[in-house]
PDB file of C-alpha atoms in Angstrom:
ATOM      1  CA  UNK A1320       0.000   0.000   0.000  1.00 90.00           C
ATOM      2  CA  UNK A1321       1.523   3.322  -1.047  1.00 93.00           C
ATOM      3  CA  UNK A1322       0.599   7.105   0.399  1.00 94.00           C
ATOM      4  CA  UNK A1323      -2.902   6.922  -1.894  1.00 96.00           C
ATOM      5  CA  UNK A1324      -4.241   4.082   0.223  1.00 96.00           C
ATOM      6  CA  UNK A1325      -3.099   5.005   3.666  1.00 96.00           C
ATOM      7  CA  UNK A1326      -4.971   8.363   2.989  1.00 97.00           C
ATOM      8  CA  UNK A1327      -7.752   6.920   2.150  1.00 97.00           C
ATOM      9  CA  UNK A1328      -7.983   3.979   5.551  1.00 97.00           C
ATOM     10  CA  UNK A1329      -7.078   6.834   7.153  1.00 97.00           C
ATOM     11  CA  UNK A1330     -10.267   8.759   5.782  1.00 97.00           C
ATOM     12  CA  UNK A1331     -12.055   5.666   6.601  1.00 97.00           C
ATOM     13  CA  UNK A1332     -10.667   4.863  10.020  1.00 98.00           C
ATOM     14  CA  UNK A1333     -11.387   9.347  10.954  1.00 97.00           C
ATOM     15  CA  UNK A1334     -15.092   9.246   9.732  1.00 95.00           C
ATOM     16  CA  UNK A1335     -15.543   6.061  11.934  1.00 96.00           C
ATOM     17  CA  UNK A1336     -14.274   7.424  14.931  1.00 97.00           C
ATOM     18  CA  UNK A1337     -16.361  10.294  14.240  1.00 96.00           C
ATOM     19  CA  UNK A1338     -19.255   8.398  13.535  1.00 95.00           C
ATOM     20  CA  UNK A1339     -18.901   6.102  16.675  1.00 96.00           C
ATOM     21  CA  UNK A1340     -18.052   8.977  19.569  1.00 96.00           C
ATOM     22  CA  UNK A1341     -20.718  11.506  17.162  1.00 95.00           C
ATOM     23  CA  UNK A1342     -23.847   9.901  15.789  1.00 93.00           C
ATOM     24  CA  UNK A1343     -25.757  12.689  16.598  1.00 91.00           C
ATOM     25  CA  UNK A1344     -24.202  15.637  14.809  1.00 92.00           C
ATOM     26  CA  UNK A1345     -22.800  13.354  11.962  1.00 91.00           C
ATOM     27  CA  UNK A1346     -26.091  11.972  11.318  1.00 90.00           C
ATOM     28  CA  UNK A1347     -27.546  15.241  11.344  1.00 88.00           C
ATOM     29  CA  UNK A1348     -24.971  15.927   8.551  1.00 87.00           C
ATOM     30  CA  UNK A1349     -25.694  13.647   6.196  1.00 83.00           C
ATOM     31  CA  UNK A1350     -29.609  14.183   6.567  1.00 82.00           C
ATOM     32  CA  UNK A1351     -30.600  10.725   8.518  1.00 86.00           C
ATOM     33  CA  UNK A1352     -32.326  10.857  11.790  1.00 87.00           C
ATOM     34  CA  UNK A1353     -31.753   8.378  15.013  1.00 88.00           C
ATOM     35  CA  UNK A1354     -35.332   6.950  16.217  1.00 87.00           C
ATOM     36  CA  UNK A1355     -34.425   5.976  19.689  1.00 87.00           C
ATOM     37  CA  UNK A1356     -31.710   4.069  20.835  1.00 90.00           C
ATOM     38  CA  UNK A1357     -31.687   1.457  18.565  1.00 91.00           C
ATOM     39  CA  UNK A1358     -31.009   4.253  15.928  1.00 89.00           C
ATOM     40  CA  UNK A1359     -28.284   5.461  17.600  1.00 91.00           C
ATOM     41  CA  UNK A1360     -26.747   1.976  18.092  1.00 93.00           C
ATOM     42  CA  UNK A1361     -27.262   1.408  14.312  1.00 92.00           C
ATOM     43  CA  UNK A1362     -25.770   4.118  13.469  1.00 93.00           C
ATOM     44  CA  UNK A1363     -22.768   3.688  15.892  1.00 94.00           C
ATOM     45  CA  UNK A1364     -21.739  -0.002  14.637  1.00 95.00           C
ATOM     46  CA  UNK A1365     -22.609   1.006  10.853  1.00 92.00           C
ATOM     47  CA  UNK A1366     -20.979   4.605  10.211  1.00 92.00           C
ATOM     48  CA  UNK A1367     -18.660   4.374  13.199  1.00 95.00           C
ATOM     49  CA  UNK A1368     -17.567   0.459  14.229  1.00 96.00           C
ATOM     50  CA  UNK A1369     -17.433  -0.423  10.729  1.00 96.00           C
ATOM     51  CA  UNK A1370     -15.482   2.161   8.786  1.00 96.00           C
ATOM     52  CA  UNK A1371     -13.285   2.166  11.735  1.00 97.00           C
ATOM     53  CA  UNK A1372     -12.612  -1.327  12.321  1.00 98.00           C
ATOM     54  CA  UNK A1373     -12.101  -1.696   7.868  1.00 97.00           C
ATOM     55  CA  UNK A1374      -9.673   1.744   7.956  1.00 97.00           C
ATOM     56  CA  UNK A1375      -7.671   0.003  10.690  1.00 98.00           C
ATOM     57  CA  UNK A1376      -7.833  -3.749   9.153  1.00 97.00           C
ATOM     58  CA  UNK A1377      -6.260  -2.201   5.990  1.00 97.00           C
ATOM     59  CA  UNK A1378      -3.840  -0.019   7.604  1.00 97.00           C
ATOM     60  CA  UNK A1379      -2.594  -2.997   9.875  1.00 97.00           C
ATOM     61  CA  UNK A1380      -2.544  -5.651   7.020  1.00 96.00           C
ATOM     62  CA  UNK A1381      -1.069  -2.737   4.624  1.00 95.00           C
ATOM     63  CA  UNK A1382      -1.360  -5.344   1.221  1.00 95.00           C
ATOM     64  CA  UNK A1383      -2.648  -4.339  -2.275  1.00 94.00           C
ATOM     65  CA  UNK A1384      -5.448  -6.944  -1.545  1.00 96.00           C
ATOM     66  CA  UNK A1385      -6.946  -4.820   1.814  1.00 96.00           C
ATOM     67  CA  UNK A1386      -6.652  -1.738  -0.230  1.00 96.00           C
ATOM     68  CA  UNK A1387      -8.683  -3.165  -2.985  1.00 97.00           C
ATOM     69  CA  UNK A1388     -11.136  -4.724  -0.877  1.00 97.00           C
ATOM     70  CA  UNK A1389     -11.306  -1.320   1.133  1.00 97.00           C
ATOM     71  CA  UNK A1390     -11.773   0.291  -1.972  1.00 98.00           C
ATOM     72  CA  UNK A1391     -14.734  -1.939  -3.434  1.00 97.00           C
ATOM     73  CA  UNK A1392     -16.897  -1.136  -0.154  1.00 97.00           C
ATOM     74  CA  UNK A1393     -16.575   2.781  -1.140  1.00 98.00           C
ATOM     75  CA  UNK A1394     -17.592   2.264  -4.620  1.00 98.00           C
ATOM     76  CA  UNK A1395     -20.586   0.141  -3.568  1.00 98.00           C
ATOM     77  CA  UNK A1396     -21.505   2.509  -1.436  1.00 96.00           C
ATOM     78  CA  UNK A1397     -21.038   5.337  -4.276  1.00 97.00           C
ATOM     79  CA  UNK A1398     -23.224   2.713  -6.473  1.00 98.00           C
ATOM     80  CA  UNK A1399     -25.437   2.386  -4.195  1.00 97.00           C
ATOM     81  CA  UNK A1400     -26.241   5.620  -3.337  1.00 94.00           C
ATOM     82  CA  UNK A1401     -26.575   6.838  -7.474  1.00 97.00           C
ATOM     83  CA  UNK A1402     -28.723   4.085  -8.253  1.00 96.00           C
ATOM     84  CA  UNK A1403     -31.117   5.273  -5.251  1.00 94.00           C
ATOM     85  CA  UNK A1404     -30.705   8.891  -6.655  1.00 93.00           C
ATOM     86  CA  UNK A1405     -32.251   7.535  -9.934  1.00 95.00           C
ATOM     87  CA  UNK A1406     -34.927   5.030  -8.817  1.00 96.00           C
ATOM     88  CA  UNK A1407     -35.513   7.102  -5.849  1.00 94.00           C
ATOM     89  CA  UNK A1408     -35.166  10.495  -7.376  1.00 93.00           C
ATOM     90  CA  UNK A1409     -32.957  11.232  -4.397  1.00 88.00           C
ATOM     91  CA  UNK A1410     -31.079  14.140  -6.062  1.00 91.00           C
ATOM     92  CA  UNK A1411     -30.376  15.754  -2.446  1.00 89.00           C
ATOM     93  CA  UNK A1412     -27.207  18.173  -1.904  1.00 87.00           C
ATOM     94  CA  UNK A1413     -26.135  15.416   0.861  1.00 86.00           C
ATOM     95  CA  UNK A1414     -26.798  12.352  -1.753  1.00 89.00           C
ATOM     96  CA  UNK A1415     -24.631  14.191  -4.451  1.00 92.00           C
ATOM     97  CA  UNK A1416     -21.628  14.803  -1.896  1.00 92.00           C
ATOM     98  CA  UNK A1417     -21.757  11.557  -0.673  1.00 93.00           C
ATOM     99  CA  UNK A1418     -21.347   9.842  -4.001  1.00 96.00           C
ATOM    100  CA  UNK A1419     -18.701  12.345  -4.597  1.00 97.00           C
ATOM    101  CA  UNK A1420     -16.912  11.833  -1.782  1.00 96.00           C
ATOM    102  CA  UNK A1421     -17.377   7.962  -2.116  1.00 97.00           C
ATOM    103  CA  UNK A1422     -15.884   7.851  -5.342  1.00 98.00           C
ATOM    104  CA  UNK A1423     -13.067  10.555  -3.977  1.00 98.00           C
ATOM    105  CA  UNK A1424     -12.263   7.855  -1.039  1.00 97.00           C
ATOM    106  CA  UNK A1425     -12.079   4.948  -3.579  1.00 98.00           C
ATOM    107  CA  UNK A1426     -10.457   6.086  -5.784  1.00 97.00           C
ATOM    108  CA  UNK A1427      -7.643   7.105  -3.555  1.00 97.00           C
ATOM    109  CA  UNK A1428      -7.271   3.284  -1.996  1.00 97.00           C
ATOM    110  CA  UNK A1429      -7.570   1.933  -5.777  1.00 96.00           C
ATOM    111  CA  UNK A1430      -4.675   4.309  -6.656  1.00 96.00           C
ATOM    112  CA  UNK A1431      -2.916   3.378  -3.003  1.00 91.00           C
ATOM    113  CA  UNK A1432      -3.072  -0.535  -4.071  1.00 84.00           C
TER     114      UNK A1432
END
């Protein structure tokens, strides 16, 4: 893994700490609201225990392969997330960033591989 991809886990690993010690603010952010504690629990494990734990796995194992796999969740998600902007004519400010930011992320682990 060159510069590229520890950038980008370390992207990943930040917005997972953020998103574990934050979910409040950070989901207020992105546009999603927490419905009780189970919300807030989901949110926790998913944008915070997650990212973080993946950031750190591919930091730690530091091989093209973790990089690459690191870099397939982001572009999911960025796949993800257009095709709901199309079928769900979810064209929101916070839906465009996060595709662009998505594709931003992976494509700095695919060039760090």
């Amino acid at each position: 893994m060159n510069t590229f991809g520890y950038i980008g886990a370390g992207i990943t690993v930040f917005g997972g700490a953020i998103g574990l010690l934050f979910p409040a603010p950070v989901s207020r952010t992105i546009g999603l609201t927490l419905n009780g504690r189970l919300g807030r629990s989901e949110f926790r494990a998913t944008y915070g225990g997650l990212f973080l734990a993946a950031g750190i796995a591919a930091i730690v194992i530091g091989t093209r392969d973790a990089t690459l796999v690191l870099a397939c969740a982001w572009f999911g998600a960025a796949v993800g997330r257009t095709i709901s902007a199309f079928v769900d004519r979810s064209w929101s400010k916070e839906n465009l960033g996060g595709i662009a930011i998505e594709v931003v992320v992976g494509s700095l682990l695919l060039a760090g591989s």
